[in-house]
Short mmCIF file of N, CA and C in Angstrom, two decimals:
data_model
loop_
_atom_site.label_atom_id
_atom_site.label_comp_id
_atom_site.label_asym_id
_atom_site.label_seq_id
_atom_site.Cartn_x
_atom_site.Cartn_y
_atom_site.Cartn_z
N MET A 306 -6.32 -41.74 -2.49
CA MET A 306 -5.54 -40.86 -1.49
C MET A 306 -6.41 -40.23 -0.52
N GLU A 307 -5.65 -40.26 0.25
CA GLU A 307 -6.57 -39.96 1.42
C GLU A 307 -7.02 -38.22 1.71
N HIS A 308 -7.10 -37.41 2.02
CA HIS A 308 -7.42 -36.00 2.27
C HIS A 308 -6.90 -35.55 3.94
N GLU A 309 -5.85 -34.84 3.78
CA GLU A 309 -5.43 -34.31 4.78
C GLU A 309 -6.04 -32.89 5.19
N GLU A 310 -5.95 -32.30 6.55
CA GLU A 310 -6.38 -30.86 6.52
C GLU A 310 -5.41 -30.43 7.06
N PRO A 311 -5.41 -28.85 6.58
CA PRO A 311 -3.53 -28.14 6.92
C PRO A 311 -3.03 -28.23 8.64
N ASN A 312 -1.78 -28.40 8.12
CA ASN A 312 -1.57 -28.29 9.83
C ASN A 312 -0.83 -27.27 10.05
N PHE A 313 -1.56 -26.59 11.02
CA PHE A 313 -1.49 -25.24 11.26
C PHE A 313 -0.91 -25.19 12.66
N VAL A 314 0.97 -24.88 13.17
CA VAL A 314 1.22 -24.10 13.86
C VAL A 314 0.82 -23.12 14.85
N ALA A 315 0.59 -22.90 15.94
CA ALA A 315 0.26 -21.90 16.55
C ALA A 315 0.86 -21.79 17.40
N ILE A 316 1.66 -20.21 18.03
CA ILE A 316 2.36 -19.81 18.75
C ILE A 316 1.75 -19.99 20.29
N SER A 317 0.19 -19.71 20.20
CA SER A 317 0.01 -20.02 21.85
C SER A 317 -0.16 -22.09 22.06
N GLY A 318 0.05 -22.81 21.20
CA GLY A 318 -0.74 -24.11 21.47
C GLY A 318 -2.14 -24.19 20.56
N SER A 319 -3.15 -22.84 20.19
CA SER A 319 -4.14 -23.21 19.18
C SER A 319 -4.08 -23.61 18.27
N PRO A 320 -5.00 -24.38 17.51
CA PRO A 320 -5.21 -23.62 16.34
C PRO A 320 -5.59 -21.99 15.64
N PRO A 321 -4.99 -21.39 14.63
CA PRO A 321 -5.39 -20.13 14.19
C PRO A 321 -7.06 -20.29 14.34
N VAL A 322 -7.49 -18.67 14.07
CA VAL A 322 -8.59 -18.45 13.90
C VAL A 322 -8.69 -17.95 12.83
N VAL A 323 -10.42 -18.98 11.99
CA VAL A 323 -10.22 -17.63 10.34
C VAL A 323 -11.41 -17.04 10.68
N ALA A 324 -10.23 -15.40 9.37
CA ALA A 324 -11.39 -14.65 9.43
C ALA A 324 -12.16 -14.83 8.57
N ARG A 325 -13.12 -14.43 7.87
CA ARG A 325 -14.24 -14.55 6.86
C ARG A 325 -14.97 -13.14 6.85
N ASN A 326 -15.62 -12.41 5.91
CA ASN A 326 -16.66 -12.05 5.56
C ASN A 326 -16.85 -11.09 6.89
N GLY A 327 -16.14 -10.24 7.64
CA GLY A 327 -16.95 -9.67 8.80
C GLY A 327 -15.44 -9.20 9.77
N ASN A 328 -15.98 -8.15 10.27
CA ASN A 328 -15.17 -7.55 11.49
C ASN A 328 -14.66 -8.18 12.84
N MET A 329 -12.82 -8.67 12.78
CA MET A 329 -12.67 -9.20 13.74
C MET A 329 -11.50 -9.06 14.86
N VAL A 330 -10.90 -9.14 15.77
CA VAL A 330 -10.19 -8.54 16.53
C VAL A 330 -9.15 -9.71 16.48
N ALA A 331 -8.10 -9.65 16.72
CA ALA A 331 -6.88 -11.20 16.66
C ALA A 331 -6.46 -10.80 18.36
N GLU A 332 -6.71 -10.91 18.81
CA GLU A 332 -6.09 -10.93 20.52
C GLU A 332 -4.95 -11.00 20.76
N GLU A 333 -4.58 -10.66 21.88
CA GLU A 333 -2.83 -10.66 22.14
C GLU A 333 -2.52 -12.28 22.70
N GLY A 334 -1.52 -12.66 21.29
CA GLY A 334 -0.86 -13.93 21.48
C GLY A 334 -1.62 -14.63 20.62
N GLN A 335 -2.73 -14.26 19.84
CA GLN A 335 -3.62 -14.88 18.76
C GLN A 335 -3.23 -15.54 17.87
N GLN A 336 -3.35 -16.47 16.57
CA GLN A 336 -2.16 -16.00 15.63
C GLN A 336 -4.41 -16.39 14.75
N MET A 337 -4.14 -15.81 14.00
CA MET A 337 -5.19 -15.12 12.41
C MET A 337 -4.87 -15.47 10.99
N VAL A 338 -6.41 -16.10 10.33
CA VAL A 338 -5.31 -16.24 8.99
C VAL A 338 -6.89 -15.40 8.32
N ALA A 339 -6.87 -14.14 7.84
CA ALA A 339 -7.35 -13.73 7.22
C ALA A 339 -7.52 -13.64 5.08
N PHE A 340 -8.62 -13.88 5.23
CA PHE A 340 -9.47 -13.97 4.00
C PHE A 340 -10.40 -12.79 3.11
N GLU A 341 -10.79 -13.43 1.88
CA GLU A 341 -10.78 -12.37 1.27
C GLU A 341 -12.49 -11.61 1.72
N GLY A 342 -12.54 -10.13 2.08
CA GLY A 342 -14.21 -9.49 3.01
C GLY A 342 -13.80 -9.33 4.21
N SER A 343 -12.90 -10.28 4.99
CA SER A 343 -13.04 -9.36 6.75
C SER A 343 -11.63 -8.36 6.42
N ARG A 344 -12.23 -7.76 7.85
CA ARG A 344 -11.72 -7.07 8.73
C ARG A 344 -10.99 -7.02 9.80
N VAL A 345 -9.59 -6.93 9.84
CA VAL A 345 -8.98 -7.49 10.99
C VAL A 345 -7.94 -6.38 12.13
N VAL A 346 -7.56 -6.21 12.97
CA VAL A 346 -7.53 -5.25 13.87
C VAL A 346 -6.97 -5.97 14.54
N ALA A 347 -5.38 -6.84 14.63
CA ALA A 347 -4.63 -6.77 15.00
C ALA A 347 -3.78 -6.07 16.29
N LEU A 348 -4.10 -6.75 17.28
CA LEU A 348 -3.72 -6.36 18.92
C LEU A 348 -1.97 -6.64 18.88
N ALA A 349 -1.34 -6.07 20.23
CA ALA A 349 -0.21 -6.16 20.13
C ALA A 349 0.30 -8.26 20.48
N TYR A 350 1.44 -8.48 19.46
CA TYR A 350 2.07 -9.72 19.51
C TYR A 350 0.89 -11.34 19.07
N SER A 351 0.06 -10.26 18.19
CA SER A 351 -0.53 -11.02 17.43
C SER A 351 0.18 -11.17 16.30
N PHE A 352 -0.42 -12.62 15.44
CA PHE A 352 0.26 -13.50 14.21
C PHE A 352 -1.32 -12.90 13.39
N VAL A 353 -0.39 -12.44 12.32
CA VAL A 353 -2.27 -12.26 11.49
C VAL A 353 -1.42 -12.40 10.17
N THR A 354 -1.94 -13.06 9.07
CA THR A 354 -1.22 -13.19 7.47
C THR A 354 -2.82 -12.92 6.69
N ALA A 355 -2.43 -11.71 5.85
CA ALA A 355 -3.75 -11.38 4.87
C ALA A 355 -3.35 -11.79 4.09
N HIS A 356 -4.54 -12.58 3.53
CA HIS A 356 -4.40 -12.98 1.85
C HIS A 356 -5.75 -12.20 1.45
N GLY A 357 -5.27 -12.10 -0.25
CA GLY A 357 -5.98 -11.16 -0.88
C GLY A 357 -7.65 -10.96 -0.40
N GLY A 358 -7.71 -9.52 -0.31
CA GLY A 358 -9.52 -8.95 0.26
C GLY A 358 -9.15 -8.72 0.92
N SER A 359 -8.62 -8.45 2.50
CA SER A 359 -8.44 -9.08 3.52
C SER A 359 -8.23 -7.12 3.75
N ILE A 360 -8.15 -6.61 4.78
CA ILE A 360 -7.87 -5.79 5.17
C ILE A 360 -7.28 -5.67 6.92
N VAL A 361 -6.23 -4.96 6.83
CA VAL A 361 -6.11 -5.39 8.55
C VAL A 361 -5.20 -4.04 8.71
N PHE A 362 -5.48 -3.61 9.87
CA PHE A 362 -4.72 -3.09 10.57
C PHE A 362 -4.04 -3.18 12.07
N ALA A 363 -2.70 -2.97 12.30
CA ALA A 363 -1.70 -3.64 12.89
C ALA A 363 -1.57 -2.49 13.99
N ARG A 364 -1.82 -3.05 15.36
CA ARG A 364 -1.25 -1.92 16.13
C ARG A 364 -0.13 -2.70 16.76
N PRO A 365 0.55 -1.23 18.31
CA PRO A 365 2.13 -1.82 18.13
C PRO A 365 1.76 -3.25 18.23
N TYR A 366 3.35 -3.65 18.23
CA TYR A 366 3.67 -4.91 18.22
C TYR A 366 3.14 -6.08 17.75
N ALA A 367 1.83 -5.86 16.96
CA ALA A 367 1.39 -6.83 16.03
C ALA A 367 2.53 -7.15 14.64
N ARG A 368 2.07 -8.66 14.20
CA ARG A 368 3.16 -8.96 13.43
C ARG A 368 1.87 -9.48 12.64
N VAL A 369 2.14 -9.04 10.98
CA VAL A 369 1.49 -9.34 9.88
C VAL A 369 2.23 -9.59 8.55
N THR A 370 1.57 -10.83 8.17
CA THR A 370 2.00 -11.03 7.02
C THR A 370 1.01 -10.57 6.14
N ALA A 371 1.25 -9.36 4.59
CA ALA A 371 0.57 -9.54 4.08
C ALA A 371 0.81 -10.36 2.53
N GLU A 372 -0.39 -10.74 2.06
CA GLU A 372 -0.29 -11.27 0.73
C GLU A 372 -0.68 -10.61 -0.48
N ARG A 373 -0.94 -11.12 -1.56
CA ARG A 373 -1.46 -10.86 -2.59
C ARG A 373 -3.03 -9.91 -2.76
N ASN A 374 -2.82 -8.36 -3.06
CA ASN A 374 -4.08 -8.23 -2.82
C ASN A 374 -4.77 -7.36 -1.46
N SER A 375 -4.10 -7.85 -0.47
CA SER A 375 -4.50 -7.52 0.69
C SER A 375 -4.19 -6.00 1.15
N MET A 376 -4.41 -5.38 2.28
CA MET A 376 -4.10 -4.23 2.06
C MET A 376 -3.56 -3.77 3.85
N VAL A 377 -2.66 -3.46 4.35
CA VAL A 377 -2.13 -3.51 5.96
C VAL A 377 -1.88 -2.29 6.32
N ARG A 378 -2.45 -1.24 7.17
CA ARG A 378 -1.80 -0.37 7.94
C ARG A 378 -1.45 -0.38 9.16
N GLY A 379 -0.13 0.11 9.65
CA GLY A 379 0.99 -0.41 9.77
C GLY A 379 1.25 0.69 10.94
N THR A 380 1.08 1.00 12.74
CA THR A 380 1.15 1.86 13.13
C THR A 380 2.43 1.66 14.05
N ALA A 381 3.34 2.67 14.38
CA ALA A 381 4.72 2.29 15.47
C ALA A 381 4.92 1.32 15.61
N ALA A 382 5.87 0.19 15.52
CA ALA A 382 6.17 -0.76 16.38
C ALA A 382 5.11 -1.66 15.70
N ALA A 383 4.56 -1.89 14.86
CA ALA A 383 4.36 -3.26 14.19
C ALA A 383 5.00 -3.36 12.92
N SER A 384 4.86 -5.02 12.76
CA SER A 384 6.15 -5.34 11.95
C SER A 384 4.55 -6.29 11.22
N ILE A 385 5.80 -5.33 9.25
CA ILE A 385 4.73 -6.01 8.48
C ILE A 385 5.84 -7.03 7.01
N ILE A 386 5.68 -8.00 6.54
CA ILE A 386 5.95 -8.87 5.61
C ILE A 386 5.23 -8.53 4.68
N ALA A 387 5.71 -7.57 3.28
CA ALA A 387 4.80 -7.73 2.50
C ALA A 387 4.87 -8.37 1.43
N MET A 388 4.21 -9.10 0.76
CA MET A 388 4.23 -10.18 -0.27
C MET A 388 3.92 -9.49 -1.59
N SER A 389 4.46 -9.78 -2.94
CA SER A 389 4.51 -9.30 -3.90
C SER A 389 3.15 -8.85 -3.99
N GLY A 390 2.44 -7.97 -4.50
CA GLY A 390 0.94 -7.72 -4.68
C GLY A 390 0.45 -6.78 -3.28
N ALA A 391 0.81 -6.93 -2.45
CA ALA A 391 0.52 -6.54 -1.06
C ALA A 391 0.80 -4.88 -1.15
N GLN A 392 -0.43 -4.06 -0.46
CA GLN A 392 -0.01 -2.87 -0.33
C GLN A 392 0.15 -2.61 1.48
N VAL A 393 0.90 -1.74 1.74
CA VAL A 393 0.40 -1.57 3.27
C VAL A 393 0.72 -0.15 3.43
N VAL A 394 0.40 0.83 4.46
CA VAL A 394 0.52 2.38 4.97
C VAL A 394 1.48 2.07 5.91
N ALA A 395 2.26 2.45 6.16
CA ALA A 395 3.64 2.24 7.42
C ALA A 395 3.04 3.26 7.85
N GLU A 396 3.59 3.48 8.88
CA GLU A 396 2.99 4.47 9.78
C GLU A 396 4.51 5.20 10.58
N ALA A 397 4.96 6.60 11.09
CA ALA A 397 6.17 6.27 11.27
C ALA A 397 6.53 5.66 12.50
N GLY A 398 7.82 5.01 12.81
CA GLY A 398 7.66 3.57 13.72
C GLY A 398 7.64 1.89 13.16
N CYS A 399 6.50 1.82 12.07
CA CYS A 399 6.90 1.17 12.00
C CYS A 399 7.62 0.22 10.68
N TRP A 400 7.55 -1.10 10.90
CA TRP A 400 8.69 -2.02 10.30
C TRP A 400 7.99 -2.76 9.27
N VAL A 401 8.75 -2.54 8.00
CA VAL A 401 7.72 -3.13 7.03
C VAL A 401 9.45 -3.50 5.64
N THR A 402 8.72 -4.98 5.47
CA THR A 402 10.54 -5.99 4.92
C THR A 402 9.59 -6.02 3.46
N ALA A 403 9.69 -5.39 1.87
CA ALA A 403 9.10 -5.21 1.37
C ALA A 403 9.33 -6.35 -0.13
N MET A 404 8.46 -7.68 -0.15
CA MET A 404 9.37 -8.15 -1.27
C MET A 404 9.14 -7.31 -2.89
N HIS A 405 9.56 -8.44 -3.43
CA HIS A 405 9.56 -7.60 -5.21
C HIS A 405 8.10 -7.70 -5.57
N GLY A 406 7.60 -6.99 -5.78
CA GLY A 406 5.92 -6.40 -6.06
C GLY A 406 5.27 -5.56 -4.90
N ALA A 407 5.66 -5.57 -3.92
CA ALA A 407 4.98 -5.39 -3.30
C ALA A 407 4.88 -3.22 -2.83
N THR A 408 3.57 -3.01 -2.89
CA THR A 408 3.58 -1.48 -2.92
C THR A 408 3.56 -1.04 -1.17
N VAL A 409 4.50 -0.03 -0.67
CA VAL A 409 4.50 0.33 0.44
C VAL A 409 4.30 2.30 0.48
N TRP A 410 3.40 2.38 1.11
CA TRP A 410 3.34 3.72 1.23
C TRP A 410 3.83 4.26 3.06
N ALA A 411 5.11 5.10 2.97
CA ALA A 411 5.68 5.47 3.54
C ALA A 411 6.16 6.51 4.50
N ALA A 412 5.71 6.60 6.02
CA ALA A 412 5.66 8.06 6.32
C ALA A 412 7.15 7.92 6.93
N PRO A 413 8.04 9.25 6.72
CA PRO A 413 8.84 9.53 8.20
C PRO A 413 9.04 9.14 9.65
N GLY A 414 9.81 8.47 8.94
CA GLY A 414 10.32 7.49 10.50
C GLY A 414 10.04 5.64 10.60
N ALA A 415 9.14 6.13 9.82
CA ALA A 415 9.04 4.44 9.14
C ALA A 415 10.30 3.80 9.01
N ILE A 416 10.06 2.17 9.19
CA ILE A 416 11.84 1.70 8.80
C ILE A 416 11.41 0.40 7.74
N VAL A 417 11.41 0.72 6.38
CA VAL A 417 11.63 -0.29 5.74
C VAL A 417 12.54 -0.80 4.95
N THR A 418 12.19 -1.97 4.76
CA THR A 418 13.80 -3.20 4.19
C THR A 418 13.00 -3.00 2.52
N ASP A 419 13.75 -3.27 1.44
CA ASP A 419 13.16 -3.10 0.08
C ASP A 419 14.15 -4.68 0.11
N MET A 420 13.45 -5.69 -0.43
CA MET A 420 14.14 -6.93 -0.69
C MET A 420 14.71 -6.79 -2.05
N GLY A 421 13.78 -6.10 -2.90
CA GLY A 421 14.58 -5.76 -4.27
C GLY A 421 13.46 -5.61 -5.03
N GLY A 422 13.50 -4.85 -6.03
CA GLY A 422 11.82 -4.28 -6.57
C GLY A 422 10.41 -3.87 -5.82
N ALA A 423 10.49 -3.37 -4.62
CA ALA A 423 9.38 -3.28 -4.43
C ALA A 423 9.08 -1.73 -4.95
N ASN A 424 7.72 -1.29 -4.71
CA ASN A 424 7.45 0.14 -4.88
C ASN A 424 8.10 0.98 -3.54
N ILE A 425 8.28 1.39 -2.92
CA ILE A 425 8.04 2.50 -2.15
C ILE A 425 8.02 3.70 -2.34
N ILE A 426 7.19 4.26 -1.39
CA ILE A 426 6.83 5.89 -1.94
C ILE A 426 6.65 6.68 -0.55
N TRP A 427 7.76 7.10 -0.32
CA TRP A 427 7.91 7.97 1.33
C TRP A 427 6.86 9.25 0.79
N THR A 428 6.02 9.21 2.17
CA THR A 428 5.21 10.64 2.13
C THR A 428 4.68 10.94 3.27
N SER A 429 4.54 11.82 3.76
CA SER A 429 4.37 12.77 4.56
C SER A 429 2.41 13.20 4.70
N GLU A 430 1.78 12.44 4.04
CA GLU A 430 0.57 12.60 4.01
C GLU A 430 -0.12 10.99 4.41
N ILE A 431 0.24 11.24 5.39
CA ILE A 431 -0.41 9.55 6.34
C ILE A 431 -0.91 10.03 7.12
#
């Protein structure tokens, strides 16, 4: 059986950047996959998938998918999909779609959609 490499389709037409064990910046229009030990700042119009053990700071207009055991902080106008086991801090104006088992700490003014079974904690302490 022949081994096949994963086939990623990037919005910008280039393969995604892989972040491992370090600090990185996802530039505008860039697609990035963040693995355990990585810390990423996602700039406007970037697309980041945060796997377990990674930390992402989502700036305005960034798009982040947070997988199990990842942590994401979203500023106003950032868009986050929080999968089961993800932890998200959403500032006012941040858009979050939270799946079953995700935990979201949301400031007043955050837009949070609970898809059923998410832990949503509304707090002004963000």
